[in-house]
Coordinates of C-alpha atoms in Angstrom, one line a residue:
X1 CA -106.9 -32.6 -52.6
X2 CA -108.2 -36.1 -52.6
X3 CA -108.1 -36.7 -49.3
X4 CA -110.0 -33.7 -48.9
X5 CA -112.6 -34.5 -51.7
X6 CA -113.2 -38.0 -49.6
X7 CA -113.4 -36.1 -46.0
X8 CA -116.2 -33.8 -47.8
X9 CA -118.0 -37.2 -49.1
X10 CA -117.6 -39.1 -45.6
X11 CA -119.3 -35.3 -44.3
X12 CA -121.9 -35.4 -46.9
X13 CA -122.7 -38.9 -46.1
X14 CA -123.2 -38.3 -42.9
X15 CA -125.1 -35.4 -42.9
X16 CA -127.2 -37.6 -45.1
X17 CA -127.8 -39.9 -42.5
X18 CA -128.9 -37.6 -40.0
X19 CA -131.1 -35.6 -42.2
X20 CA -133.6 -38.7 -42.3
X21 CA -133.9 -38.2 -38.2
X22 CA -133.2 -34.3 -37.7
X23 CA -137.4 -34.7 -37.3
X24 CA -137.1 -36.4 -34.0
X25 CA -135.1 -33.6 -32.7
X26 CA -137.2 -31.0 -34.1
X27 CA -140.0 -32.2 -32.6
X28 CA -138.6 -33.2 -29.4
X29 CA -136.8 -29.1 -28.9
X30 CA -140.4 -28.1 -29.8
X31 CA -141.7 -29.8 -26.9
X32 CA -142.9 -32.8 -28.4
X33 CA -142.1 -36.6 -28.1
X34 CA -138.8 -37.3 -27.0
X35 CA -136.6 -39.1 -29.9
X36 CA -136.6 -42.8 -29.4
X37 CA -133.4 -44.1 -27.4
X38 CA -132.4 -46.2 -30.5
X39 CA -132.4 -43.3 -32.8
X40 CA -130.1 -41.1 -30.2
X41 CA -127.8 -44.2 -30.5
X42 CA -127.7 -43.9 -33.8
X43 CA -127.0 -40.5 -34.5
X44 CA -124.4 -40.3 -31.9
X45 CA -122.9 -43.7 -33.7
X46 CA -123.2 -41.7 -37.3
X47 CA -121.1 -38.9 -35.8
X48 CA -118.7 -40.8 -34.0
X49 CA -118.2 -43.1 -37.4
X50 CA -118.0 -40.0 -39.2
X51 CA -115.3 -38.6 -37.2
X52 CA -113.1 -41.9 -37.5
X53 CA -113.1 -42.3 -40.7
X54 CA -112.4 -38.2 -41.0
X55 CA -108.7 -38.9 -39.0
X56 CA -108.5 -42.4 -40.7
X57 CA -108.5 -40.4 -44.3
X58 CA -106.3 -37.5 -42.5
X59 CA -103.5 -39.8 -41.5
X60 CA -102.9 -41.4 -45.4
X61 CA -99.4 -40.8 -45.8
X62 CA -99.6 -40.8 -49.5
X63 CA -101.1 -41.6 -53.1
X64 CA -100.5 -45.0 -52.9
X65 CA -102.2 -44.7 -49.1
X66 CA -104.8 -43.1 -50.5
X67 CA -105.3 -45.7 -53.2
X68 CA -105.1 -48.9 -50.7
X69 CA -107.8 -47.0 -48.7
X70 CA -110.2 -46.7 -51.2
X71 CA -109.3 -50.1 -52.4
X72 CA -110.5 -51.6 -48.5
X73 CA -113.8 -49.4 -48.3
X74 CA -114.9 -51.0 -52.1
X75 CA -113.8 -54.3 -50.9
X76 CA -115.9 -54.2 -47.8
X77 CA -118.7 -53.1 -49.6
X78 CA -118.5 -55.7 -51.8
X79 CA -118.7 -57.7 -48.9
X80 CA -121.9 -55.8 -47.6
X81 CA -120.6 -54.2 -45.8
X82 CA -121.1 -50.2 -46.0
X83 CA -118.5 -49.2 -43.0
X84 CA -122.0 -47.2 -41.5
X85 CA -124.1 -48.2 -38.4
X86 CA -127.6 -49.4 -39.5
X87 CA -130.7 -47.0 -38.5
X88 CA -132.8 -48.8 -36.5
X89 CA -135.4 -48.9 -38.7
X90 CA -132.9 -51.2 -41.2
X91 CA -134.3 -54.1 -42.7
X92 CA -131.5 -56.5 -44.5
X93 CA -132.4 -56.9 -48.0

């Protein structure tokens, strides 16, 4: 059940992320402007991210997996480091 509770935050997370671009694709299946190269990077680096940490969370063996897991993600982002690729239109703090 917990690895299932963080799959369906990695999901929400992601789906996050995209939500702040899903109007570039609107508009661009409407026959609009095309979505800017750098934000079809994006989205396709959200997904893939998304789907590695999915089977990374999948494969934890155990409780104490689990734990050690967790423990890495709140280390790196301590560090800064959110384990997400940037939007492009990031600015560092």
């Amino acid at each position: 059940e917990l690895k299932a509770a963080r799959v369906r935050n990695i999901r929400g997370y992601a789906s996050t992320e995209l939500l702040r671009s899903d109007w570039y694709s609107i508009r661009e299946l409407e026959g609009g402007t095309a979505m800017p190269a750098d934000w079809k990077t994006h989205r396709a680096a959200v997904r893939t991210k998304s789907n590695e940490k999915e089977s990374e969370i999948n494969a934890l063996a155990d409780l104490d997996a689990v734990k050690a897991y967790d423990s890495a993600v709140k280390e790196a982002a301590a560090l800064g480091d959110n384990g997400w690729p940037n939007a492009p239109d990031y600015v560092a703090p």
